[in-house]
C-alpha atoms as an extended CHARMM CRD file, in Angstrom:
* protein
*
       233  EXT
         1         1  MET       CA            -14.1150000000       29.0990000000        1.8490000000  PROA      1               0.0000000000
         2         2  PHE       CA            -12.8530000000       29.2080000000       -1.7680000000  PROA      2               0.0000000000
         3         3  SER       CA            -11.1360000000       32.5310000000       -1.4610000000  PROA      3               0.0000000000
         4         4  HSD       CA             -7.8240000000       32.8430000000        0.4630000000  PROA      4               0.0000000000
         5         5  GLU       CA             -9.0510000000       30.2760000000        2.9210000000  PROA      5               0.0000000000
         6         6  SER       CA             -9.0860000000       27.5800000000        0.1890000000  PROA      6               0.0000000000
         7         7  PHE       CA             -5.0740000000       27.3920000000        0.2910000000  PROA      7               0.0000000000
         8         8  LEU       CA             -3.8380000000       25.0290000000        2.6860000000  PROA      8               0.0000000000
         9         9  THR       CA             -1.9800000000       26.0970000000        5.7610000000  PROA      9               0.0000000000
        10        10  PRO       CA              1.5900000000       25.1600000000        6.4520000000  PROA      10              0.0000000000
        11        11  GLU       CA              0.5270000000       22.3700000000        8.8330000000  PROA      11              0.0000000000
        12        12  GLU       CA             -1.9920000000       21.1210000000        6.3610000000  PROA      12              0.0000000000
        13        13  TYR       CA              0.7120000000       21.0710000000        3.4520000000  PROA      13              0.0000000000
        14        14  SER       CA              2.9290000000       19.1950000000        5.9270000000  PROA      14              0.0000000000
        15        15  ALA       CA              0.2490000000       16.5830000000        6.4310000000  PROA      15              0.0000000000
        16        16  VAL       CA             -0.3090000000       16.2700000000        2.6070000000  PROA      16              0.0000000000
        17        17  TYR       CA              3.5060000000       15.8370000000        2.1670000000  PROA      17              0.0000000000
        18        18  LEU       CA              3.9890000000       13.3480000000        4.7770000000  PROA      18              0.0000000000
        19        19  SER       CA              0.9880000000       11.2730000000        3.6210000000  PROA      19              0.0000000000
        20        20  ALA       CA              2.3580000000       11.2900000000       -0.0170000000  PROA      20              0.0000000000
        21        21  LYS       CA              5.8840000000       10.3390000000        1.2720000000  PROA      21              0.0000000000
        22        22  VAL       CA              4.5810000000        7.6010000000        3.5520000000  PROA      22              0.0000000000
        23        23  ALA       CA              2.3310000000        6.0690000000        0.7200000000  PROA      23              0.0000000000
        24        24  LEU       CA              5.1030000000        6.2130000000       -1.8340000000  PROA      24              0.0000000000
        25        25  PHE       CA              7.6740000000        4.5360000000        0.2500000000  PROA      25              0.0000000000
        26        26  ALA       CA              5.1810000000        2.0330000000        1.2620000000  PROA      26              0.0000000000
        27        27  THR       CA              4.3090000000        1.2500000000       -2.3290000000  PROA      27              0.0000000000
        28        28  LEU       CA              7.9630000000        0.9320000000       -3.3290000000  PROA      28              0.0000000000
        29        29  CYS       CA              8.6200000000       -1.2650000000       -0.2630000000  PROA      29              0.0000000000
        30        30  ASN       CA              5.6330000000       -3.5870000000       -0.8010000000  PROA      30              0.0000000000
        31        31  LEU       CA              6.1510000000       -4.0710000000       -4.5590000000  PROA      31              0.0000000000
        32        32  PRO       CA              8.8130000000       -6.6430000000       -4.6380000000  PROA      32              0.0000000000
        33        33  PHE       CA              7.1710000000       -8.6820000000       -1.7330000000  PROA      33              0.0000000000
        34        34  ALA       CA              3.7250000000       -8.6620000000       -3.6850000000  PROA      34              0.0000000000
        35        35  LEU       CA              5.3470000000       -9.5600000000       -7.0120000000  PROA      35              0.0000000000
        36        36  PHE       CA              7.0740000000      -12.5760000000       -5.2650000000  PROA      36              0.0000000000
        37        37  LEU       CA              3.9670000000      -13.5850000000       -3.5670000000  PROA      37              0.0000000000
        38        38  GLY       CA              1.6520000000      -12.9640000000       -6.3430000000  PROA      38              0.0000000000
        39        39  TRP       CA              3.9220000000      -15.0700000000       -8.6860000000  PROA      39              0.0000000000
        40        40  CYS       CA              4.0090000000      -17.9650000000       -6.2190000000  PROA      40              0.0000000000
        41        41  LEU       CA              0.2800000000      -17.9110000000       -5.4310000000  PROA      41              0.0000000000
        42        42  ALA       CA             -0.6210000000      -18.0160000000       -9.3810000000  PROA      42              0.0000000000
        43        43  ARG       CA              1.9530000000      -20.6110000000      -10.3610000000  PROA      43              0.0000000000
        44        44  TYR       CA              2.3190000000      -23.0800000000       -7.5020000000  PROA      44              0.0000000000
        45        45  GLN       CA              0.1990000000      -25.4080000000       -5.4970000000  PROA      45              0.0000000000
        46        46  PHE       CA              1.6450000000      -26.3540000000       -2.2040000000  PROA      46              0.0000000000
        47        47  ARG       CA              0.5200000000      -27.5950000000        1.1080000000  PROA      47              0.0000000000
        48        48  PHE       CA             -1.2230000000      -24.9810000000        3.3930000000  PROA      48              0.0000000000
        49        49  LYS       CA             -1.4270000000      -22.5390000000        0.6050000000  PROA      49              0.0000000000
        50        50  PHE       CA             -4.8420000000      -21.4710000000        1.8890000000  PROA      50              0.0000000000
        51        51  LEU       CA             -3.1490000000      -20.5340000000        5.1420000000  PROA      51              0.0000000000
        52        52  LEU       CA             -0.7610000000      -18.1640000000        3.3310000000  PROA      52              0.0000000000
        53        53  GLU       CA             -3.6450000000      -16.6070000000        1.5470000000  PROA      53              0.0000000000
        54        54  ALA       CA             -5.4700000000      -16.2870000000        4.7650000000  PROA      54              0.0000000000
        55        55  VAL       CA             -2.3960000000      -14.4200000000        6.3680000000  PROA      55              0.0000000000
        56        56  ILE       CA             -2.1820000000      -12.1740000000        3.4220000000  PROA      56              0.0000000000
        57        57  GLN       CA             -5.9290000000      -11.1150000000        3.3940000000  PROA      57              0.0000000000
        58        58  LEU       CA             -5.8940000000      -10.7270000000        7.4340000000  PROA      58              0.0000000000
        59        59  PRO       CA             -5.1160000000       -6.9450000000        7.2100000000  PROA      59              0.0000000000
        60        60  MET       CA             -8.2710000000       -6.6260000000        5.3490000000  PROA      60              0.0000000000
        61        61  VAL       CA            -10.6180000000       -8.0140000000        8.2130000000  PROA      61              0.0000000000
        62        62  LEU       CA             -8.6910000000       -7.1570000000       11.1740000000  PROA      62              0.0000000000
        63        63  PRO       CA             -9.5350000000       -3.7360000000       13.0860000000  PROA      63              0.0000000000
        64        64  PRO       CA             -6.7340000000       -1.2420000000       12.0690000000  PROA      64              0.0000000000
        65        65  VAL       CA             -6.2200000000       -0.6180000000       15.8640000000  PROA      65              0.0000000000
        66        66  VAL       CA             -5.3900000000       -4.2320000000       16.4120000000  PROA      66              0.0000000000
        67        67  LEU       CA             -2.7740000000       -4.0670000000       13.8040000000  PROA      67              0.0000000000
        68        68  GLY       CA             -1.3030000000       -0.8210000000       15.4450000000  PROA      68              0.0000000000
        69        69  TYR       CA             -1.1220000000       -2.6510000000       18.8440000000  PROA      69              0.0000000000
        70        70  LEU       CA              0.5530000000       -5.5520000000       17.2710000000  PROA      70              0.0000000000
        71        71  LEU       CA              3.1670000000       -3.3970000000       15.6910000000  PROA      71              0.0000000000
        72        72  LEU       CA              3.8550000000       -1.5990000000       19.0030000000  PROA      72              0.0000000000
        73        73  VAL       CA              4.2470000000       -5.0680000000       20.7000000000  PROA      73              0.0000000000
        74        74  LEU       CA              6.7980000000       -6.3800000000       17.9670000000  PROA      74              0.0000000000
        75        75  PHE       CA              8.4600000000       -3.1030000000       16.9640000000  PROA      75              0.0000000000
        76        76  GLY       CA              7.9700000000       -0.7000000000       20.0290000000  PROA      76              0.0000000000
        77        77  ALA       CA             10.9320000000        0.4750000000       21.7590000000  PROA      77              0.0000000000
        78        78  GLN       CA             10.6160000000       -2.3630000000       24.1540000000  PROA      78              0.0000000000
        79        79  GLY       CA              8.9640000000       -4.8080000000       21.5950000000  PROA      79              0.0000000000
        80        80  TRP       CA             10.3400000000       -8.1480000000       20.6860000000  PROA      80              0.0000000000
        81        81  ILE       CA             12.0200000000       -6.9340000000       17.4130000000  PROA      81              0.0000000000
        82        82  GLY       CA             12.1370000000       -3.1810000000       18.1550000000  PROA      82              0.0000000000
        83        83  LYS       CA             14.5100000000       -3.6150000000       21.0940000000  PROA      83              0.0000000000
        84        84  TYR       CA             17.0840000000       -5.1670000000       18.7490000000  PROA      84              0.0000000000
        85        85  LEU       CA             16.4880000000       -2.5830000000       16.1540000000  PROA      85              0.0000000000
        86        86  GLY       CA             17.0260000000        0.1130000000       18.7510000000  PROA      86              0.0000000000
        87        87  ARG       CA             20.4660000000       -1.0570000000       19.2800000000  PROA      87              0.0000000000
        88        88  LEU       CA             21.2210000000       -0.6670000000       15.6620000000  PROA      88              0.0000000000
        89        89  GLY       CA             19.7650000000        2.9830000000       15.7870000000  PROA      89              0.0000000000
        90        90  ILE       CA             16.4410000000        2.1290000000       13.9850000000  PROA      90              0.0000000000
        91        91  GLN       CA             13.5350000000        3.5540000000       15.5890000000  PROA      91              0.0000000000
        92        92  LEU       CA              9.8790000000        2.6920000000       14.1600000000  PROA      92              0.0000000000
        93        93  ALA       CA              7.4370000000        3.4170000000       16.7580000000  PROA      93              0.0000000000
        94        94  PHE       CA              6.4370000000        7.2500000000       16.8810000000  PROA      94              0.0000000000
        95        95  ASP       CA              8.5360000000        7.8190000000       13.6770000000  PROA      95              0.0000000000
        96        96  TRP       CA              7.4260000000        8.3780000000       10.0690000000  PROA      96              0.0000000000
        97        97  LYS       CA              9.1440000000        5.2300000000        9.0790000000  PROA      97              0.0000000000
        98        98  GLY       CA              6.7890000000        3.3380000000       11.4530000000  PROA      98              0.0000000000
        99        99  ALA       CA              3.7470000000        4.8590000000        9.4270000000  PROA      99              0.0000000000
       100       100  VAL       CA              5.3840000000        3.4320000000        6.1600000000  PROA      100             0.0000000000
       101       101  LEU       CA              5.5890000000       -0.0070000000        8.0990000000  PROA      101             0.0000000000
       102       102  ALA       CA              1.8440000000        0.2260000000        9.0070000000  PROA      102             0.0000000000
       103       103  SER       CA              0.5960000000        1.4170000000        5.5660000000  PROA      103             0.0000000000
       104       104  MET       CA              2.6430000000       -1.3670000000        3.9560000000  PROA      104             0.0000000000
       105       105  ILE       CA              0.7920000000       -3.8670000000        6.0660000000  PROA      105             0.0000000000
       106       106  VAL       CA             -2.4890000000       -2.4410000000        5.8400000000  PROA      106             0.0000000000
       107       107  ALA       CA             -2.2550000000       -2.0010000000        1.9690000000  PROA      107             0.0000000000
       108       108  PHE       CA             -0.4240000000       -5.3680000000        1.1820000000  PROA      108             0.0000000000
       109       109  PRO       CA             -3.5030000000       -7.3280000000        0.1810000000  PROA      109             0.0000000000
       110       110  LEU       CA             -4.5720000000       -4.8410000000       -2.2580000000  PROA      110             0.0000000000
       111       111  PHE       CA             -1.3250000000       -5.2330000000       -3.9540000000  PROA      111             0.0000000000
       112       112  VAL       CA             -1.1320000000       -9.0870000000       -4.0360000000  PROA      112             0.0000000000
       113       113  GLN       CA             -4.6060000000       -9.8250000000       -5.5030000000  PROA      113             0.0000000000
       114       114  PRO       CA             -4.3380000000       -7.8390000000       -8.9580000000  PROA      114             0.0000000000
       115       115  ILE       CA             -0.7820000000       -9.0560000000       -9.2830000000  PROA      115             0.0000000000
       116       116  ARG       CA             -1.5410000000      -12.7310000000       -8.9060000000  PROA      116             0.0000000000
       117       117  LEU       CA             -4.6020000000      -12.3730000000      -11.2070000000  PROA      117             0.0000000000
       118       118  SER       CA             -2.5760000000      -10.9990000000      -13.8790000000  PROA      118             0.0000000000
       119       119  PHE       CA              0.0840000000      -13.8000000000      -13.6830000000  PROA      119             0.0000000000
       120       120  GLN       CA             -2.8270000000      -16.2960000000      -13.6600000000  PROA      120             0.0000000000
       121       121  LEU       CA             -4.1410000000      -14.8440000000      -17.1390000000  PROA      121             0.0000000000
       122       122  ILE       CA             -0.9170000000      -15.1200000000      -18.8080000000  PROA      122             0.0000000000
       123       123  ASN       CA             -0.6460000000      -17.9890000000      -21.4300000000  PROA      123             0.0000000000
       124       124  GLN       CA              2.0720000000      -20.1230000000      -19.7960000000  PROA      124             0.0000000000
       125       125  GLN       CA              3.0300000000      -21.6050000000      -23.1940000000  PROA      125             0.0000000000
       126       126  LEU       CA              4.8410000000      -18.3560000000      -23.8030000000  PROA      126             0.0000000000
       127       127  GLU       CA              7.0690000000      -18.9290000000      -20.9180000000  PROA      127             0.0000000000
       128       128  HSD       CA              7.5150000000      -22.4890000000      -21.7850000000  PROA      128             0.0000000000
       129       129  VAL       CA              8.6380000000      -21.7700000000      -25.2070000000  PROA      129             0.0000000000
       130       130  ALA       CA             11.2170000000      -19.1420000000      -24.1740000000  PROA      130             0.0000000000
       131       131  ALA       CA             12.4790000000      -21.6450000000      -21.6770000000  PROA      131             0.0000000000
       132       132  SER       CA             12.8040000000      -24.2810000000      -24.2550000000  PROA      132             0.0000000000
       133       133  LEU       CA             14.8880000000      -21.8700000000      -26.3940000000  PROA      133             0.0000000000
       134       134  GLY       CA             17.2340000000      -21.5600000000      -23.5970000000  PROA      134             0.0000000000
       135       135  ALA       CA             16.2100000000      -18.4450000000      -21.6660000000  PROA      135             0.0000000000
       136       136  SER       CA             16.9330000000      -18.7210000000      -17.8950000000  PROA      136             0.0000000000
       137       137  PRO       CA             14.0040000000      -18.5150000000      -15.3740000000  PROA      137             0.0000000000
       138       138  LEU       CA             14.9170000000      -14.8070000000      -14.3870000000  PROA      138             0.0000000000
       139       139  ARG       CA             15.0290000000      -13.9650000000      -17.9190000000  PROA      139             0.0000000000
       140       140  VAL       CA             11.6670000000      -15.4970000000      -18.7050000000  PROA      140             0.0000000000
       141       141  PHE       CA             10.1910000000      -13.5010000000      -15.8510000000  PROA      141             0.0000000000
       142       142  PHE       CA             11.5020000000      -10.2490000000      -16.5360000000  PROA      142             0.0000000000
       143       143  GLN       CA             11.1530000000      -10.1590000000      -20.3970000000  PROA      143             0.0000000000
       144       144  ILE       CA              7.9500000000      -12.2080000000      -20.6670000000  PROA      144             0.0000000000
       145       145  SER       CA              5.9220000000      -12.6470000000      -17.4720000000  PROA      145             0.0000000000
       146       146  LEU       CA              6.3950000000       -9.3330000000      -16.0240000000  PROA      146             0.0000000000
       147       147  PRO       CA              5.5290000000       -7.3010000000      -18.8560000000  PROA      147             0.0000000000
       148       148  LEU       CA              2.4620000000       -9.1900000000      -19.5090000000  PROA      148             0.0000000000
       149       149  ALA       CA              1.5690000000       -8.8870000000      -15.7850000000  PROA      149             0.0000000000
       150       150  LEU       CA              2.1600000000       -5.0780000000      -15.7690000000  PROA      150             0.0000000000
       151       151  PRO       CA             -1.4870000000       -4.0660000000      -15.9580000000  PROA      151             0.0000000000
       152       152  GLY       CA             -2.1200000000       -5.9240000000      -12.6150000000  PROA      152             0.0000000000
       153       153  VAL       CA              1.2050000000       -4.5120000000      -11.0280000000  PROA      153             0.0000000000
       154       154  LEU       CA             -0.1510000000       -0.9900000000      -12.0010000000  PROA      154             0.0000000000
       155       155  MET       CA             -3.4400000000       -1.6990000000      -10.6600000000  PROA      155             0.0000000000
       156       156  GLY       CA             -2.0720000000       -3.1540000000       -7.4780000000  PROA      156             0.0000000000
       157       157  SER       CA              0.3520000000       -0.1590000000       -6.9930000000  PROA      157             0.0000000000
       158       158  ILE       CA             -2.4700000000        2.3570000000       -7.4680000000  PROA      158             0.0000000000
       159       159  LEU       CA             -4.7350000000        0.6020000000       -5.0340000000  PROA      159             0.0000000000
       160       160  GLY       CA             -2.1050000000        0.2050000000       -2.6200000000  PROA      160             0.0000000000
       161       161  PHE       CA             -0.8430000000        3.7520000000       -2.9010000000  PROA      161             0.0000000000
       162       162  SER       CA             -4.2730000000        5.0250000000       -2.3990000000  PROA      162             0.0000000000
       163       163  ARG       CA             -4.9280000000        2.6390000000        0.8070000000  PROA      163             0.0000000000
       164       164  SER       CA             -1.7800000000        3.9750000000        2.2370000000  PROA      164             0.0000000000
       165       165  LEU       CA             -2.8600000000        7.6780000000        1.6950000000  PROA      165             0.0000000000
       166       166  GLY       CA             -5.9470000000        6.7840000000        3.5830000000  PROA      166             0.0000000000
       167       167  GLU       CA             -4.4160000000        4.7170000000        6.3340000000  PROA      167             0.0000000000
       168       168  PHE       CA             -5.4760000000        5.9250000000        9.9730000000  PROA      168             0.0000000000
       169       169  GLY       CA             -6.1700000000        3.5390000000       12.6540000000  PROA      169             0.0000000000
       170       170  ALA       CA             -2.9980000000        1.3490000000       12.5040000000  PROA      170             0.0000000000
       171       171  THR       CA             -0.8330000000        4.3410000000       12.0450000000  PROA      171             0.0000000000
       172       172  ILE       CA             -2.1120000000        6.5150000000       14.8500000000  PROA      172             0.0000000000
       173       173  THR       CA             -1.8550000000        3.5420000000       17.3540000000  PROA      173             0.0000000000
       174       174  PHE       CA              1.6680000000        2.6770000000       16.3460000000  PROA      174             0.0000000000
       175       175  VAL       CA              3.1820000000        6.0270000000       15.7320000000  PROA      175             0.0000000000
       176       176  GLY       CA              1.0290000000        8.5900000000       17.2010000000  PROA      176             0.0000000000
       177       177  ASN       CA             -0.1940000000       11.9500000000       16.2360000000  PROA      177             0.0000000000
       178       178  ILE       CA              3.1320000000       14.1380000000       16.0470000000  PROA      178             0.0000000000
       179       179  PRO       CA              3.0150000000       17.2510000000       13.8390000000  PROA      179             0.0000000000
       180       180  ASP       CA              5.5970000000       17.1810000000       11.0190000000  PROA      180             0.0000000000
       181       181  GLU       CA              6.4920000000       13.5560000000       11.9980000000  PROA      181             0.0000000000
       182       182  THR       CA              3.6040000000       11.1740000000       12.0580000000  PROA      182             0.0000000000
       183       183  ARG       CA              0.5300000000       13.5810000000       11.3850000000  PROA      183             0.0000000000
       184       184  THR       CA             -0.5550000000       12.1600000000        8.0230000000  PROA      184             0.0000000000
       185       185  LEU       CA             -3.7360000000       13.4860000000        6.1720000000  PROA      185             0.0000000000
       186       186  PRO       CA             -6.2630000000       11.3520000000        7.9440000000  PROA      186             0.0000000000
       187       187  ILE       CA             -4.8160000000       11.9170000000       11.2220000000  PROA      187             0.0000000000
       188       188  ALA       CA             -4.6080000000       15.6550000000       10.5300000000  PROA      188             0.0000000000
       189       189  ILE       CA             -8.5030000000       15.5730000000        9.7100000000  PROA      189             0.0000000000
       190       190  TYR       CA             -9.0350000000       13.7760000000       12.9580000000  PROA      190             0.0000000000
       191       191  SER       CA             -6.8950000000       16.3820000000       14.7540000000  PROA      191             0.0000000000
       192       192  VAL       CA             -8.8650000000       19.3120000000       13.0510000000  PROA      192             0.0000000000
       193       193  LEU       CA            -12.0690000000       17.7410000000       14.0550000000  PROA      193             0.0000000000
       194       194  GLN       CA            -11.0790000000       17.9460000000       17.7570000000  PROA      194             0.0000000000
       195       195  GLN       CA            -10.7390000000       21.7780000000       17.4730000000  PROA      195             0.0000000000
       196       196  PRO       CA            -13.5250000000       24.2040000000       17.7570000000  PROA      196             0.0000000000
       197       197  ASP       CA            -14.6130000000       26.3290000000       14.7980000000  PROA      197             0.0000000000
       198       198  ALA       CA            -12.2850000000       24.4420000000       12.3150000000  PROA      198             0.0000000000
       199       199  GLU       CA            -14.8740000000       23.5980000000        9.8720000000  PROA      199             0.0000000000
       200       200  HSD       CA            -13.1630000000       25.0790000000        6.8380000000  PROA      200             0.0000000000
       201       201  SER       CA             -9.7560000000       23.3650000000        7.6950000000  PROA      201             0.0000000000
       202       202  ALA       CA            -11.5780000000       20.0000000000        7.9570000000  PROA      202             0.0000000000
       203       203  MET       CA            -13.6990000000       20.5080000000        4.7320000000  PROA      203             0.0000000000
       204       204  ARG       CA            -10.3950000000       21.3990000000        2.8490000000  PROA      204             0.0000000000
       205       205  LEU       CA             -8.6280000000       18.3120000000        3.8600000000  PROA      205             0.0000000000
       206       206  VAL       CA            -11.8270000000       16.1700000000        3.3470000000  PROA      206             0.0000000000
       207       207  LEU       CA            -12.1160000000       17.5640000000       -0.0950000000  PROA      207             0.0000000000
       208       208  LEU       CA             -8.5130000000       16.9900000000       -0.8680000000  PROA      208             0.0000000000
       209       209  SER       CA             -8.9880000000       13.2880000000        0.3470000000  PROA      209             0.0000000000
       210       210  ILE       CA            -11.8660000000       12.8170000000       -1.7890000000  PROA      210             0.0000000000
       211       211  ILE       CA            -10.1480000000       14.0660000000       -4.9160000000  PROA      211             0.0000000000
       212       212  LEU       CA             -7.2050000000       11.8870000000       -4.2940000000  PROA      212             0.0000000000
       213       213  ALA       CA             -9.1700000000        8.8350000000       -3.8300000000  PROA      213             0.0000000000
       214       214  PHE       CA            -11.4040000000        9.5110000000       -6.8960000000  PROA      214             0.0000000000
       215       215  ALA       CA             -8.3180000000       10.1480000000       -9.1610000000  PROA      215             0.0000000000
       216       216  ALA       CA             -6.8580000000        6.7000000000       -7.9600000000  PROA      216             0.0000000000
       217       217  LEU       CA            -10.0800000000        5.0950000000       -9.0010000000  PROA      217             0.0000000000
       218       218  LEU       CA            -10.2010000000        6.7000000000      -12.1770000000  PROA      218             0.0000000000
       219       219  ALA       CA             -6.5400000000        5.7810000000      -13.0510000000  PROA      219             0.0000000000
       220       220  ASN       CA             -7.4270000000        2.2290000000      -11.9220000000  PROA      220             0.0000000000
       221       221  TYR       CA            -10.6100000000        2.0960000000      -14.1340000000  PROA      221             0.0000000000
       222       222  PHE       CA             -9.0330000000        3.3420000000      -17.2190000000  PROA      222             0.0000000000
       223       223  ILE       CA             -6.0080000000        0.7200000000      -16.7860000000  PROA      223             0.0000000000
       224       224  VAL       CA             -8.7210000000       -2.0430000000      -16.4790000000  PROA      224             0.0000000000
       225       225  GLN       CA            -10.4510000000       -0.6220000000      -19.7020000000  PROA      225             0.0000000000
       226       226  ARG       CA             -7.2890000000       -0.5500000000      -21.7470000000  PROA      226             0.0000000000
       227       227  TYR       CA             -6.2090000000       -4.0230000000      -20.6710000000  PROA      227             0.0000000000
       228       228  GLN       CA             -9.6130000000       -5.4460000000      -21.4090000000  PROA      228             0.0000000000
       229       229  LYS       CA             -9.4040000000       -3.8170000000      -24.9090000000  PROA      229             0.0000000000
       230       230  LYS       CA             -6.2390000000       -5.5390000000      -25.5960000000  PROA      230             0.0000000000
       231       231  LEU       CA             -7.7270000000       -8.7930000000      -24.4030000000  PROA      231             0.0000000000
       232       232  GLU       CA            -10.5250000000       -8.4790000000      -27.0070000000  PROA      232             0.0000000000
       233       233  ALA       CA             -8.2740000000       -7.3450000000      -29.7250000000  PROA      233             0.0000000000
């Protein structure tokens, strides 16, 4: 198992590469929305705020297959939104870009919460002083608030990236299981398990998934520890 068979096959490399690409795009696309919503939830009180928070957390409690079905209804070729996107030459269903969308939605709650908590921990007097000295709201945000909230942004990004790597249910429902197009690492494991005498391949992919998840958790742990030391200093 750890000789020549320990190297990934071209199909397995393709699944790993596609998973990394989907997770990276999902992370980059989620980040602006998570920053905006994390900031709003941390700074403002408004009517029906609890409903917004519930909607943000909904992907955490809904079965992933339900999310995949809803994505098909909305963004499928004949979906409410998908049929208009199709006229523009944009296809999401059964395409790797649809896997990005599914990963974005499933991982989004993990982005927002650490970012929101980081903004809540900021001493708002620093922001008020900068504003009183003539700094614009955008300048206060990018030069004071965002740097102070950076640990939460990093934690949210790591957790969201890791969740995107492991996304399965919504992805396979929305974009299917197409080799080199939508077959991400979790879907590749599922496919291998359907084949006879494929224990070695399944074990390689499972171990790789565990290593990637463990590395993400370690990175998140060290960020938290470093941030706590700064707070205690």
